[in-house]
mmCIF file of C-alpha atoms in Angstrom:
data_model
loop_
_atom_site.group_PDB
_atom_site.id
_atom_site.type_symbol
_atom_site.label_atom_id
_atom_site.label_comp_id
_atom_site.label_asym_id
_atom_site.label_seq_id
_atom_site.Cartn_x
_atom_site.Cartn_y
_atom_site.Cartn_z
ATOM 1 C CA MET A 1 56.952 -29.046 23.554
ATOM 2 C CA ASN A 2 56.424 -25.327 23.272
ATOM 3 C CA ILE A 3 58.363 -24.133 20.243
ATOM 4 C CA LEU A 4 58.700 -20.608 18.933
ATOM 5 C CA ILE A 5 59.529 -19.968 15.295
ATOM 6 C CA VAL A 6 60.982 -16.511 14.704
ATOM 7 C CA ASN A 7 61.435 -15.135 11.198
ATOM 8 C CA GLY A 8 63.235 -11.925 10.378
ATOM 9 C CA PRO A 9 63.063 -9.354 7.610
ATOM 10 C CA ASN A 10 61.407 -10.064 4.284
ATOM 11 C CA LEU A 11 60.309 -13.542 5.335
ATOM 12 C CA ASN A 12 56.736 -12.261 5.395
ATOM 13 C CA LEU A 13 57.101 -12.471 1.599
ATOM 14 C CA LEU A 14 57.699 -16.243 1.469
ATOM 15 C CA GLY A 15 55.980 -17.782 -1.513
ATOM 16 C CA ARG A 16 56.255 -14.545 -3.489
ATOM 17 C CA ARG A 17 59.837 -13.310 -3.148
ATOM 18 C CA ASP A 18 62.588 -14.886 -5.247
ATOM 19 C CA PRO A 19 61.156 -18.425 -5.506
ATOM 20 C CA ALA A 20 64.428 -19.671 -7.012
ATOM 21 C CA HIS A 21 66.094 -19.177 -3.609
ATOM 22 C CA TYR A 22 63.214 -19.376 -1.156
ATOM 23 C CA GLY A 23 60.661 -21.652 -2.847
ATOM 24 C CA THR A 24 56.965 -21.154 -3.425
ATOM 25 C CA ALA A 25 55.585 -22.254 -0.054
ATOM 26 C CA THR A 26 54.122 -19.552 2.151
ATOM 27 C CA MET A 27 54.918 -19.490 5.852
ATOM 28 C CA GLU A 28 51.274 -20.293 6.555
ATOM 29 C CA GLU A 29 51.640 -23.486 4.501
ATOM 30 C CA ILE A 30 54.886 -24.379 6.262
ATOM 31 C CA LEU A 31 53.284 -23.835 9.680
ATOM 32 C CA GLU A 32 50.230 -25.883 8.736
ATOM 33 C CA ALA A 33 52.436 -28.816 7.736
ATOM 34 C CA LEU A 34 54.551 -28.494 10.904
ATOM 35 C CA ARG A 35 51.525 -28.426 13.176
ATOM 36 C CA ALA A 36 50.105 -31.486 11.396
ATOM 37 C CA GLU A 37 53.388 -33.366 11.815
ATOM 38 C CA TYR A 38 53.794 -32.332 15.480
ATOM 39 C CA PRO A 39 50.199 -32.165 16.786
ATOM 40 C CA ASP A 40 51.281 -32.458 20.426
ATOM 41 C CA ASP A 41 53.537 -29.410 20.192
ATOM 42 C CA ASP A 42 52.488 -25.836 20.700
ATOM 43 C CA ILE A 43 54.154 -24.092 17.762
ATOM 44 C CA ASP A 44 54.008 -20.309 18.023
ATOM 45 C CA TYR A 45 55.118 -18.027 15.206
ATOM 46 C CA TYR A 46 56.523 -14.521 15.134
ATOM 47 C CA GLN A 47 57.845 -12.464 12.222
ATOM 48 C CA SER A 48 59.177 -8.927 12.126
ATOM 49 C CA ASN A 49 61.130 -6.765 9.734
ATOM 50 C CA HIS A 50 62.534 -4.828 12.710
ATOM 51 C CA GLU A 51 65.663 -5.925 14.554
ATOM 52 C CA GLY A 52 64.621 -4.561 17.949
ATOM 53 C CA ASP A 53 61.256 -6.329 17.777
ATOM 54 C CA LEU A 54 63.004 -9.635 17.096
ATOM 55 C CA ILE A 55 65.292 -9.075 20.082
ATOM 56 C CA ASP A 56 62.338 -8.207 22.310
ATOM 57 C CA ARG A 57 60.538 -11.419 21.261
ATOM 58 C CA LEU A 58 63.617 -13.513 22.003
ATOM 59 C CA HIS A 59 63.930 -11.868 25.426
ATOM 60 C CA GLU A 60 60.270 -12.587 26.130
ATOM 61 C CA ALA A 61 60.711 -16.257 25.179
ATOM 62 C CA GLY A 62 63.787 -16.587 27.363
ATOM 63 C CA TYR A 63 62.812 -14.583 30.427
ATOM 64 C CA ASP A 64 59.017 -14.418 30.711
ATOM 65 C CA PRO A 65 57.825 -17.463 32.678
ATOM 66 C CA ALA A 66 54.429 -17.176 30.993
ATOM 67 C CA ALA A 67 56.100 -17.779 27.622
ATOM 68 C CA GLU A 68 56.794 -21.434 28.511
ATOM 69 C CA CYS A 69 59.179 -21.778 25.585
ATOM 70 C CA ASP A 70 61.289 -24.935 25.255
ATOM 71 C CA GLY A 71 63.205 -23.946 22.135
ATOM 72 C CA ILE A 72 63.373 -21.604 19.177
ATOM 73 C CA VAL A 73 63.719 -22.014 15.437
ATOM 74 C CA LEU A 74 65.275 -18.801 14.100
ATOM 75 C CA ASN A 75 65.468 -17.619 10.514
ATOM 76 C CA ALA A 76 66.941 -14.162 10.989
ATOM 77 C CA GLY A 77 67.067 -13.441 7.262
ATOM 78 C CA GLY A 78 69.564 -10.703 6.424
ATOM 79 C CA TYR A 79 70.198 -10.015 10.120
ATOM 80 C CA THR A 80 72.046 -13.341 10.231
ATOM 81 C CA HIS A 81 74.989 -11.659 8.577
ATOM 82 C CA THR A 82 74.873 -8.238 10.243
ATOM 83 C CA SER A 83 73.383 -8.243 13.727
ATOM 84 C CA VAL A 84 75.694 -8.589 16.690
ATOM 85 C CA ALA A 85 72.755 -7.459 18.834
ATOM 86 C CA LEU A 86 70.598 -10.374 17.678
ATOM 87 C CA ALA A 87 73.453 -12.801 18.328
ATOM 88 C CA ASP A 88 73.846 -11.320 21.820
ATOM 89 C CA ALA A 89 70.127 -11.840 22.450
ATOM 90 C CA VAL A 90 70.293 -15.490 21.363
ATOM 91 C CA GLU A 91 73.267 -16.062 23.638
ATOM 92 C CA ALA A 92 71.598 -14.314 26.575
ATOM 93 C CA ILE A 93 68.295 -16.181 26.676
ATOM 94 C CA GLY A 94 69.626 -19.615 27.560
ATOM 95 C CA LEU A 95 67.202 -21.530 25.338
ATOM 96 C CA PRO A 96 68.236 -23.910 22.568
ATOM 97 C CA VAL A 97 68.032 -22.030 19.270
ATOM 98 C CA ILE A 98 68.341 -23.677 15.868
ATOM 99 C CA GLU A 99 69.329 -21.327 13.040
ATOM 100 C CA VAL A 100 67.626 -22.085 9.726
ATOM 101 C CA HIS A 101 67.891 -20.832 6.158
ATOM 102 C CA LEU A 102 65.720 -21.944 3.264
ATOM 103 C CA SER A 103 68.458 -21.303 0.716
ATOM 104 C CA ARG A 104 71.976 -22.690 0.652
ATOM 105 C CA VAL A 105 73.687 -19.601 2.008
ATOM 106 C CA ALA A 106 77.165 -21.107 1.579
ATOM 107 C CA ALA A 107 76.625 -21.056 -2.182
ATOM 108 C CA ARG A 108 75.311 -17.503 -2.364
ATOM 109 C CA GLU A 109 76.893 -14.056 -2.353
ATOM 110 C CA PRO A 110 79.980 -13.628 -0.136
ATOM 111 C CA GLU A 111 78.135 -11.397 2.358
ATOM 112 C CA ARG A 112 75.580 -14.184 2.966
ATOM 113 C CA ARG A 113 78.203 -16.803 3.780
ATOM 114 C CA CYS A 114 79.025 -15.403 7.222
ATOM 115 C CA SER A 115 76.630 -16.027 10.097
ATOM 116 C CA LEU A 116 76.998 -14.035 13.287
ATOM 117 C CA LEU A 117 74.412 -16.368 14.827
ATOM 118 C CA GLY A 118 76.065 -19.708 14.121
ATOM 119 C CA ALA A 119 78.414 -19.513 17.080
ATOM 120 C CA VAL A 120 75.594 -18.904 19.583
ATOM 121 C CA CYS A 121 72.975 -21.300 18.183
ATOM 122 C CA ARG A 122 72.863 -25.019 18.971
ATOM 123 C CA GLY A 123 72.953 -25.820 15.262
ATOM 124 C CA THR A 124 72.311 -24.579 11.757
ATOM 125 C CA ILE A 125 70.201 -26.149 9.018
ATOM 126 C CA ALA A 126 70.302 -24.613 5.548
ATOM 127 C CA GLY A 127 69.572 -25.182 1.902
ATOM 128 C CA LEU A 128 66.713 -27.656 2.126
ATOM 129 C CA GLY A 129 63.780 -25.325 1.532
ATOM 130 C CA PRO A 130 60.797 -25.571 3.892
ATOM 131 C CA ALA A 131 62.152 -28.837 5.318
ATOM 132 C CA VAL A 132 64.600 -26.774 7.390
ATOM 133 C CA TYR A 133 61.766 -25.869 9.755
ATOM 134 C CA THR A 134 60.720 -29.509 10.192
ATOM 135 C CA LEU A 135 64.307 -30.615 10.749
ATOM 136 C CA ALA A 136 64.827 -27.848 13.302
ATOM 137 C CA VAL A 137 61.730 -28.877 15.270
ATOM 138 C CA GLU A 138 62.981 -32.466 15.183
ATOM 139 C CA ALA A 139 66.388 -31.291 16.420
ATOM 140 C CA LEU A 140 64.765 -29.455 19.342
ATOM 141 C CA HIS A 141 62.945 -32.678 20.269
ATOM 142 C CA ARG A 142 66.196 -34.597 20.235
ATOM 143 C CA LEU A 143 67.993 -31.960 22.315
ATOM 144 C CA ARG A 144 65.333 -32.112 25.009
#
């Protein structure tokens, strides 16, 4: 499978930012473990702190035949709770998208408990630390 992992704002700081909520693993470590567990998959990674760049990457995955994307794992960070435009992009591309969150957002501040993406994603996995990425890849395999 060709899987795209898309991370939003501040997720470039994984391993350094607020380890109590996000853990100590870097995204490079998470990707290394994923690629080892799924050696037959092509796992591509994209991160941006800019909403429009995230939308452009989703459009590319959904509409560019050269992208050959079978599914997306999306951790939109803070945009999860604020971006109608990102939700519209997920809905428009027609690919299965699994929303993930390292922390248990339902137990956090009130503004983090609402996801604008949940209604347009195939599923949501949250609160299990780096395992959310592995579980999302597994879910994409099962949805195939």
